[in-house]
Short mmCIF file of C-alpha atoms in Angstrom, two decimals:
data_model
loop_
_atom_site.label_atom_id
_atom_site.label_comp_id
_atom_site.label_asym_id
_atom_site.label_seq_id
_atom_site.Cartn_x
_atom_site.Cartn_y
_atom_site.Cartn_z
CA UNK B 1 -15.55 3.61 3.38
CA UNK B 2 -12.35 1.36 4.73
CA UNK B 3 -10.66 0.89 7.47
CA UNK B 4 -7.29 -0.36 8.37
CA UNK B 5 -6.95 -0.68 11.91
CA UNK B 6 -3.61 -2.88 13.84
CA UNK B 7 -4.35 -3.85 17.01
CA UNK B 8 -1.80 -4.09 19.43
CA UNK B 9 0.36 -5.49 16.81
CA UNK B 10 3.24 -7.04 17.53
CA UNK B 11 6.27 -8.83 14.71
CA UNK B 12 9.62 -10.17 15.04
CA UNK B 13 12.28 -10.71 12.57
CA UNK B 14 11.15 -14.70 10.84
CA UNK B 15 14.59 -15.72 10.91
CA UNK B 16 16.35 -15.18 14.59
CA UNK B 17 13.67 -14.01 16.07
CA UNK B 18 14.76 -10.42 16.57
CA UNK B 19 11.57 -7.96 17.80
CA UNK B 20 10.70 -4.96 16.03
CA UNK B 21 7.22 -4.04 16.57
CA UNK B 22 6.34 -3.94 20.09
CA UNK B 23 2.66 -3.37 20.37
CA UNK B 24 1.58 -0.83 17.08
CA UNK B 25 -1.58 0.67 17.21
CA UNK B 26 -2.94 2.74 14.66
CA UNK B 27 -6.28 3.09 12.51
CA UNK B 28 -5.93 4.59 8.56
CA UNK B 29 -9.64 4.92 6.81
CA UNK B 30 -10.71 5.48 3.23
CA UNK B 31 -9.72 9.19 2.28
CA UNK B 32 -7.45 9.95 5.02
CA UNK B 33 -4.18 10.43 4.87
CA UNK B 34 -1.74 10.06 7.52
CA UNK B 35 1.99 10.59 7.84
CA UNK B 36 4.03 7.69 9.94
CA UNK B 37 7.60 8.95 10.86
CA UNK B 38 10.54 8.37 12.65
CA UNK B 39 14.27 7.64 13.46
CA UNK B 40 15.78 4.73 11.64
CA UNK B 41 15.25 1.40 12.88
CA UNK B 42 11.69 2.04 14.54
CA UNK B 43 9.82 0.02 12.77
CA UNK B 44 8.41 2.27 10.24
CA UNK B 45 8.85 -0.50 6.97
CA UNK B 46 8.19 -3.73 8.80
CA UNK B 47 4.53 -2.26 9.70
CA UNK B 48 4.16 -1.37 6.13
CA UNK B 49 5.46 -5.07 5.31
CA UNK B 50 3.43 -6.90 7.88
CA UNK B 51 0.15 -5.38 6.63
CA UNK B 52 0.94 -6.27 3.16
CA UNK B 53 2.35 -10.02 4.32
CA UNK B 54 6.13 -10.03 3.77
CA UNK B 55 7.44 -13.53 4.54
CA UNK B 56 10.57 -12.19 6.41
CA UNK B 57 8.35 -11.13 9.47
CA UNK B 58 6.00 -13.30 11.87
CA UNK B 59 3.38 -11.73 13.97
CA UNK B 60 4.11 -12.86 17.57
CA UNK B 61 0.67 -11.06 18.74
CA UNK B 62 -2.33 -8.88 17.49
CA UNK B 63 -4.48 -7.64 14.87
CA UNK B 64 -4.33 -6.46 11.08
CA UNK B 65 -7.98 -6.10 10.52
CA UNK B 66 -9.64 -4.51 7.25
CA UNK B 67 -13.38 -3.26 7.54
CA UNK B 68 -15.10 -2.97 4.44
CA UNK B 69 -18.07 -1.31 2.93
CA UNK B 70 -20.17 -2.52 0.21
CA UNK B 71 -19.51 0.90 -1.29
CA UNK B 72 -16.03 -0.11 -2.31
CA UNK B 73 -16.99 -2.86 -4.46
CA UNK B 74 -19.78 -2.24 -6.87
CA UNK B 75 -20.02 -5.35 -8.07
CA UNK B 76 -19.89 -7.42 -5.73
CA UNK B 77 -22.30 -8.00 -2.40
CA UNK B 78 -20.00 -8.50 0.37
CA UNK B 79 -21.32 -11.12 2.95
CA UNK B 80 -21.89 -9.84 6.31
CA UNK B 81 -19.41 -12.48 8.19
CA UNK B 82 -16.38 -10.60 5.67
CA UNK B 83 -16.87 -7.36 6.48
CA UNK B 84 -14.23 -7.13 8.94
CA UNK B 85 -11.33 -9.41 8.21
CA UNK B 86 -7.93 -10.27 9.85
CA UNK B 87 -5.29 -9.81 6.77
CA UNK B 88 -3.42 -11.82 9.03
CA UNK B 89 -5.20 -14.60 8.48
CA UNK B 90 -4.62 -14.25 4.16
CA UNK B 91 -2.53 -14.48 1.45
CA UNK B 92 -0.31 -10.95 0.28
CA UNK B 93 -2.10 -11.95 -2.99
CA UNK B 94 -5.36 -12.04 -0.88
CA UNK B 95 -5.02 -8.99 0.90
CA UNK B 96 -4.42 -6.75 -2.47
CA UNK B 97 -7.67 -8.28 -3.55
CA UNK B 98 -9.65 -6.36 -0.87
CA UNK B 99 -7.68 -3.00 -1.77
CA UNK B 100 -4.59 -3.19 0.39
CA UNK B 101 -1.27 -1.74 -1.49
CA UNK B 102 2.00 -1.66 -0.70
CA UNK B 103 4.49 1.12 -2.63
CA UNK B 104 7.93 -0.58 -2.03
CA UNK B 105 10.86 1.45 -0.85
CA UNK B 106 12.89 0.13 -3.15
CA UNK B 107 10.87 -1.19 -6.24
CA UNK B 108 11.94 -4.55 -8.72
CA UNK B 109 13.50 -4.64 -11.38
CA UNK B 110 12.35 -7.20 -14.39
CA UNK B 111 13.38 -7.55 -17.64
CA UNK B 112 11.23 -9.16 -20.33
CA UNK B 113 8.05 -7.92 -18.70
CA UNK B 114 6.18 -4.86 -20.06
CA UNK B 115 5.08 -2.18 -17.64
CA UNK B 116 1.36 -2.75 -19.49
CA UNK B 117 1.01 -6.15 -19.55
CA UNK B 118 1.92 -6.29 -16.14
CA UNK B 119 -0.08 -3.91 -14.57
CA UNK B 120 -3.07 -4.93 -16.75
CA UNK B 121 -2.26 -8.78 -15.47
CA UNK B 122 -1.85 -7.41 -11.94
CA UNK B 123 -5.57 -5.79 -12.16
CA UNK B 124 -6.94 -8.48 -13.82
CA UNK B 125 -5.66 -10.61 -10.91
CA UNK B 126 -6.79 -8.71 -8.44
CA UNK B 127 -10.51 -8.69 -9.55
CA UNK B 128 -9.94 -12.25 -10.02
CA UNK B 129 -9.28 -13.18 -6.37
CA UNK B 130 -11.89 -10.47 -5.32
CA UNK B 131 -14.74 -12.19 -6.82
CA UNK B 132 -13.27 -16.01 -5.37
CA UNK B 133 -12.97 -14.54 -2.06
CA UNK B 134 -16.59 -13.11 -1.82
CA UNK B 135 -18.11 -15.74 -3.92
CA UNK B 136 -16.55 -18.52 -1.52
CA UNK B 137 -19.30 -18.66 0.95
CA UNK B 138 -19.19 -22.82 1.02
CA UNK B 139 -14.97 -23.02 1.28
CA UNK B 140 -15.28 -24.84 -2.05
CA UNK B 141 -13.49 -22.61 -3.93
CA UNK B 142 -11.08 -22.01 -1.35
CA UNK B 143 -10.32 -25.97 -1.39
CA UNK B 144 -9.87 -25.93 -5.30
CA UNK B 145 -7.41 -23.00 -4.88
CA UNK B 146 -5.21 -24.95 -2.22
CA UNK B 147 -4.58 -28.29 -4.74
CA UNK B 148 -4.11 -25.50 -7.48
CA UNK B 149 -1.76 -23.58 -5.14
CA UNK B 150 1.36 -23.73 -7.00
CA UNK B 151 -0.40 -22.66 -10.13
CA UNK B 152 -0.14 -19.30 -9.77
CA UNK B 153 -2.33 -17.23 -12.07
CA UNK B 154 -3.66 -17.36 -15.10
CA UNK B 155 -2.27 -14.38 -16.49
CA UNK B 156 0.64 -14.22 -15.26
CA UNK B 157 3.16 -11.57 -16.71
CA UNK B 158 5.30 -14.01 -18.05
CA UNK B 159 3.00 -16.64 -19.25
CA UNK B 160 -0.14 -14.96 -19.29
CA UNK B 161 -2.79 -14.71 -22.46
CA UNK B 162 -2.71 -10.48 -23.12
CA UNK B 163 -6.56 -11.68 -24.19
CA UNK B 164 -7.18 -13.08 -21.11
CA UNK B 165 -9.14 -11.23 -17.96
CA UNK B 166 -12.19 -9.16 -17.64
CA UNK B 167 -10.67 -5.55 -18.52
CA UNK B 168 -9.16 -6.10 -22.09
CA UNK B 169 -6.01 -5.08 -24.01
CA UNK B 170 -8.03 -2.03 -25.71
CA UNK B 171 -9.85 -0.60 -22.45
CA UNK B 172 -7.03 -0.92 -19.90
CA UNK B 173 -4.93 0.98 -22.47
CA UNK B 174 -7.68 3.58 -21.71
CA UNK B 175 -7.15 3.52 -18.42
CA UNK B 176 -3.61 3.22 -18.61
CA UNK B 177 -3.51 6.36 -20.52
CA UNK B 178 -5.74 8.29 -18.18
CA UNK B 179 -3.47 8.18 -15.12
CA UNK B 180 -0.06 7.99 -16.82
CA UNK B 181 -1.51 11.82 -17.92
CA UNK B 182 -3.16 12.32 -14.16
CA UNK B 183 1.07 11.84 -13.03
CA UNK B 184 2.32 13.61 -15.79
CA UNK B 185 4.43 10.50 -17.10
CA UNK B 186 5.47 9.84 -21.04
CA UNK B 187 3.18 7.29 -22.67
CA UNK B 188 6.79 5.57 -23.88
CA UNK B 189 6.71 3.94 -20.22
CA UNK B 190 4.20 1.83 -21.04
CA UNK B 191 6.40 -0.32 -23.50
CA UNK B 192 9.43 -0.30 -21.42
CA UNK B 193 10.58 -3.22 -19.07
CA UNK B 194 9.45 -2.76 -15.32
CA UNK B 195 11.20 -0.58 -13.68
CA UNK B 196 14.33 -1.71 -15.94
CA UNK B 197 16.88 1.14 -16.63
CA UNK B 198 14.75 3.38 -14.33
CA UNK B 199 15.76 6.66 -12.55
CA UNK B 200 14.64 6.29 -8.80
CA UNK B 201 12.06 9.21 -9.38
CA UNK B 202 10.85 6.89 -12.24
CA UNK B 203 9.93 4.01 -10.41
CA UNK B 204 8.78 5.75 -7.33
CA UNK B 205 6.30 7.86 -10.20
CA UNK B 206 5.45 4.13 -10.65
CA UNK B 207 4.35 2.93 -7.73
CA UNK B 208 2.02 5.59 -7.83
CA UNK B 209 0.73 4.34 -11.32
CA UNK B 210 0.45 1.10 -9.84
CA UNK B 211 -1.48 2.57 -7.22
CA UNK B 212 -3.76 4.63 -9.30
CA UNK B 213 -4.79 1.73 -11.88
CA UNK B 214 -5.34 -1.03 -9.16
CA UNK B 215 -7.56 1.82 -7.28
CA UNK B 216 -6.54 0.70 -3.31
CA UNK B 217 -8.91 1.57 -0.36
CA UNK B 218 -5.87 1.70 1.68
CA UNK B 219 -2.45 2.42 0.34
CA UNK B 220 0.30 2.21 2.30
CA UNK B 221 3.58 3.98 0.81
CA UNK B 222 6.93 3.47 2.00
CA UNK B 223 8.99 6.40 2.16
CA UNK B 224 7.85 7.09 -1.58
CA UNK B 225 9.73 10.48 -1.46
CA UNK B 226 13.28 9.08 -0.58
CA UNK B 227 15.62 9.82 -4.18
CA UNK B 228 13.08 11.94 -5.82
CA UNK B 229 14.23 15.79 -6.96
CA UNK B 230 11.92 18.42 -6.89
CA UNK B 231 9.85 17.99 -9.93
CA UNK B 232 8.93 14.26 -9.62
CA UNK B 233 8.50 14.89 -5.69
CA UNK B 234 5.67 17.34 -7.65
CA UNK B 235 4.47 14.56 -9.84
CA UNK B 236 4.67 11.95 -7.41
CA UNK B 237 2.55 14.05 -4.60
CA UNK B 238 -0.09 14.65 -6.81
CA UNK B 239 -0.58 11.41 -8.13
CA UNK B 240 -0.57 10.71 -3.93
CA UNK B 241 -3.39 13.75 -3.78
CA UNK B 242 -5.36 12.04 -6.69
CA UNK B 243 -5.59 8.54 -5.23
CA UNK B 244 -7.41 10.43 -1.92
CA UNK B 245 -9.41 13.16 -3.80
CA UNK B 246 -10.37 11.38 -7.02
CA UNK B 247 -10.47 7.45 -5.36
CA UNK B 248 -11.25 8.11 -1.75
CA UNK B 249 -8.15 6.18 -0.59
CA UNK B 250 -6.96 6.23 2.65
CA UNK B 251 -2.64 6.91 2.53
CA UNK B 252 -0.20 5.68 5.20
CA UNK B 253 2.93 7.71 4.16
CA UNK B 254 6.24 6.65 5.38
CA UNK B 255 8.65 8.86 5.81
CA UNK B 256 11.34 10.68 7.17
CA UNK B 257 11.09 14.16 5.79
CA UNK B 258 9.01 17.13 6.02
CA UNK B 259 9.72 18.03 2.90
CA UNK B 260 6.54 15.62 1.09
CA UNK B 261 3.98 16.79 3.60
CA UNK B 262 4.01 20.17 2.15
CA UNK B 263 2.47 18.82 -1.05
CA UNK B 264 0.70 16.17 0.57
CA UNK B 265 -0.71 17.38 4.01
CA UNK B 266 -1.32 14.55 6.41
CA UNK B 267 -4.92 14.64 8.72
CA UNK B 268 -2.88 12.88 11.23
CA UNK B 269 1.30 12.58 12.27
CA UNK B 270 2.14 9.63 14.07
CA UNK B 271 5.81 9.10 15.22
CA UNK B 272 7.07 5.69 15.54
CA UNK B 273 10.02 4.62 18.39
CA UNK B 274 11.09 1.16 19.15
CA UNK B 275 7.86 -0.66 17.63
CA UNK B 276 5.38 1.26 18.80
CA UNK B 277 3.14 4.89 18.34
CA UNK B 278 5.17 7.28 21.02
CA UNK B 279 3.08 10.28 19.65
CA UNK B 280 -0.13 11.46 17.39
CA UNK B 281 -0.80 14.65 16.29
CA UNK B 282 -1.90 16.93 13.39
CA UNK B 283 -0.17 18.37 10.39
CA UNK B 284 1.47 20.94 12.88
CA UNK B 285 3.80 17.72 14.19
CA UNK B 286 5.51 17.23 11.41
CA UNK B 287 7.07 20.97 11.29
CA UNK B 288 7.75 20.41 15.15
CA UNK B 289 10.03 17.20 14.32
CA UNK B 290 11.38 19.18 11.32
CA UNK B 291 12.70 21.37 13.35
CA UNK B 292 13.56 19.74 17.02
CA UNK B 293 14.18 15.78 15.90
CA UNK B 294 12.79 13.21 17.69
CA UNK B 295 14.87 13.53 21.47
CA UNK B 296 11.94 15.71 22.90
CA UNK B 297 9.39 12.66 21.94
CA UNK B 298 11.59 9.66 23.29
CA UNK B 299 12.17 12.39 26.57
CA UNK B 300 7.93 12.57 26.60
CA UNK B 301 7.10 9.37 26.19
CA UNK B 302 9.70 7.79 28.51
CA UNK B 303 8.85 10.31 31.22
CA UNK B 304 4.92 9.25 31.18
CA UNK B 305 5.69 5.16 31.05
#
């Protein structure tokens, strides 16, 4: 089992320095899933983007630390001194490599590159930089991969070999097949540009995909629902269910509505005001701030500071 814990983390805006997260503690392990929420402007997406490593934030203070169990990586025998590790202290690339994901809000668009070859490139990397990161015990590796920094990698979706990396063309069409089925999507996605010409239920169903092919121990999904109607809010919350029931992920769900829990009920609410956790709770919290907004929680947590 996983665990994402922040630590009193605190993150300002890179460029002008404006604060958003003011102190954020919260801890998200391997087959939970827990529901972040509140008003606009709270701080909701920069957490999600700070744990994954977005450049347009810098952590002023705190923690982003990743326990891991050897039970998450059957391959691989993780030394003792990386079993807890600061993601602050990595690369985004890096931090996907020990099962972190990100679901964007608002996913790319890019023409030219095949939603297979670059999911099956984006798997391939990731196992790549798993195995250099555990197998780096003397910092050698770590020094070849700084003079080869600007080489990107090997497969890369535009450049890459479609031979190239340990799961090959015919088996990760396998597995491709398997979860487009598990989310109830057409197999004609696979051939189609990323996300290009895309309905907004589309590429949020895609994250997902993304999600369940690169198997995360922690996924963190920002406000995944917003734009979806009531059939791919269906799909996409069971593909959501499936990565916790069938991978043992833990979920951080971002979002704003109700509406998502009732397909995909949260362990634990946590409501987010002015960069910080004013409030915890169960399931039950949700329906509360359904129905009486988020005044009564400012009111509660001003009145005990």
């Amino acid at each position: 089992m996983a665990r994402l814990e922040l630590r009193n983390l605190h993150a300002q805006v890179a460029e002008g320095g404006e604060k958003i997260l003011d102190g954020v503690d919260l801890e998200v392990r391997s087959g939970e899933i827990h529901a972040l929420m509140g008003p606009n402007g709270s701080g909701k997406s920069t957490t999600a983007k700070v744990i994954a490593g977005h450049p347009a934030y810098e952590v002023t203070d705190g923690e982003v630390l990743v326990h891991l169990d050897e039970e998450e990586f059957e391959d691989i025998e993780i030394p003792e001194d990386m079993r807890t590790v600061n993601l602050l202290d990595l690369e985004p690339n890096e931090r996907a490599a020990l099962g972190v994901f990100l679901g964007f809000q608002y996913p790319a668009e890019i023409e030219g590159v095949t939603m297979v070859n670059f999911l099956r490139t984006a798997l391939n990397a990731k196992l790549e930089e798993r195995e250099e990161l555990f197998e780096d015990d003397e910092g050698e590796e770590a020094e070849a991969d700084a003079d080869d920094e600007d080489a990107g990698y090997d497969t890369s979706p535009m450049e890459g070999d479609v031979e190239e990396g340990d799961v090959g063309v015919a088996e990760f069409q396998e597995i491709m097949a398997e979860k487009m089925d598990q989310l109830d999507m057409d197999t004609e996605f696979a051939q189609r540009y990323l996300n290009a010409g895309f309905s907004g239920g589309e590429k949020k169903q895609n994250e997902v995909l993304q999600a369940a092919i690169l198997e995360p121990s922690i996924a963190v999904l920002d406000e995944i629902d917003s734009g979806l109607d009531i059939d791919r809010l269906q799909d996409v919350s069971n593909g959501i269910n499936a990565l916790r029931d069938e991978q043992g992920a833990g979920i951080l769900q971002i979002t704003h509505y109700q509406r998502i829990l009732d397909y995909v009920e949260p362990d634990h609410v946590h409501v987010m005001l002015d960069g910080k956790i004013a409030k915890s709770g169960g399931a039950e919290l949700a329906h509360q701030l359904e129905d009486e907004g988020y005044d009564w929680v400012r009111e509660e947590a001003y009145e005990t500071a």
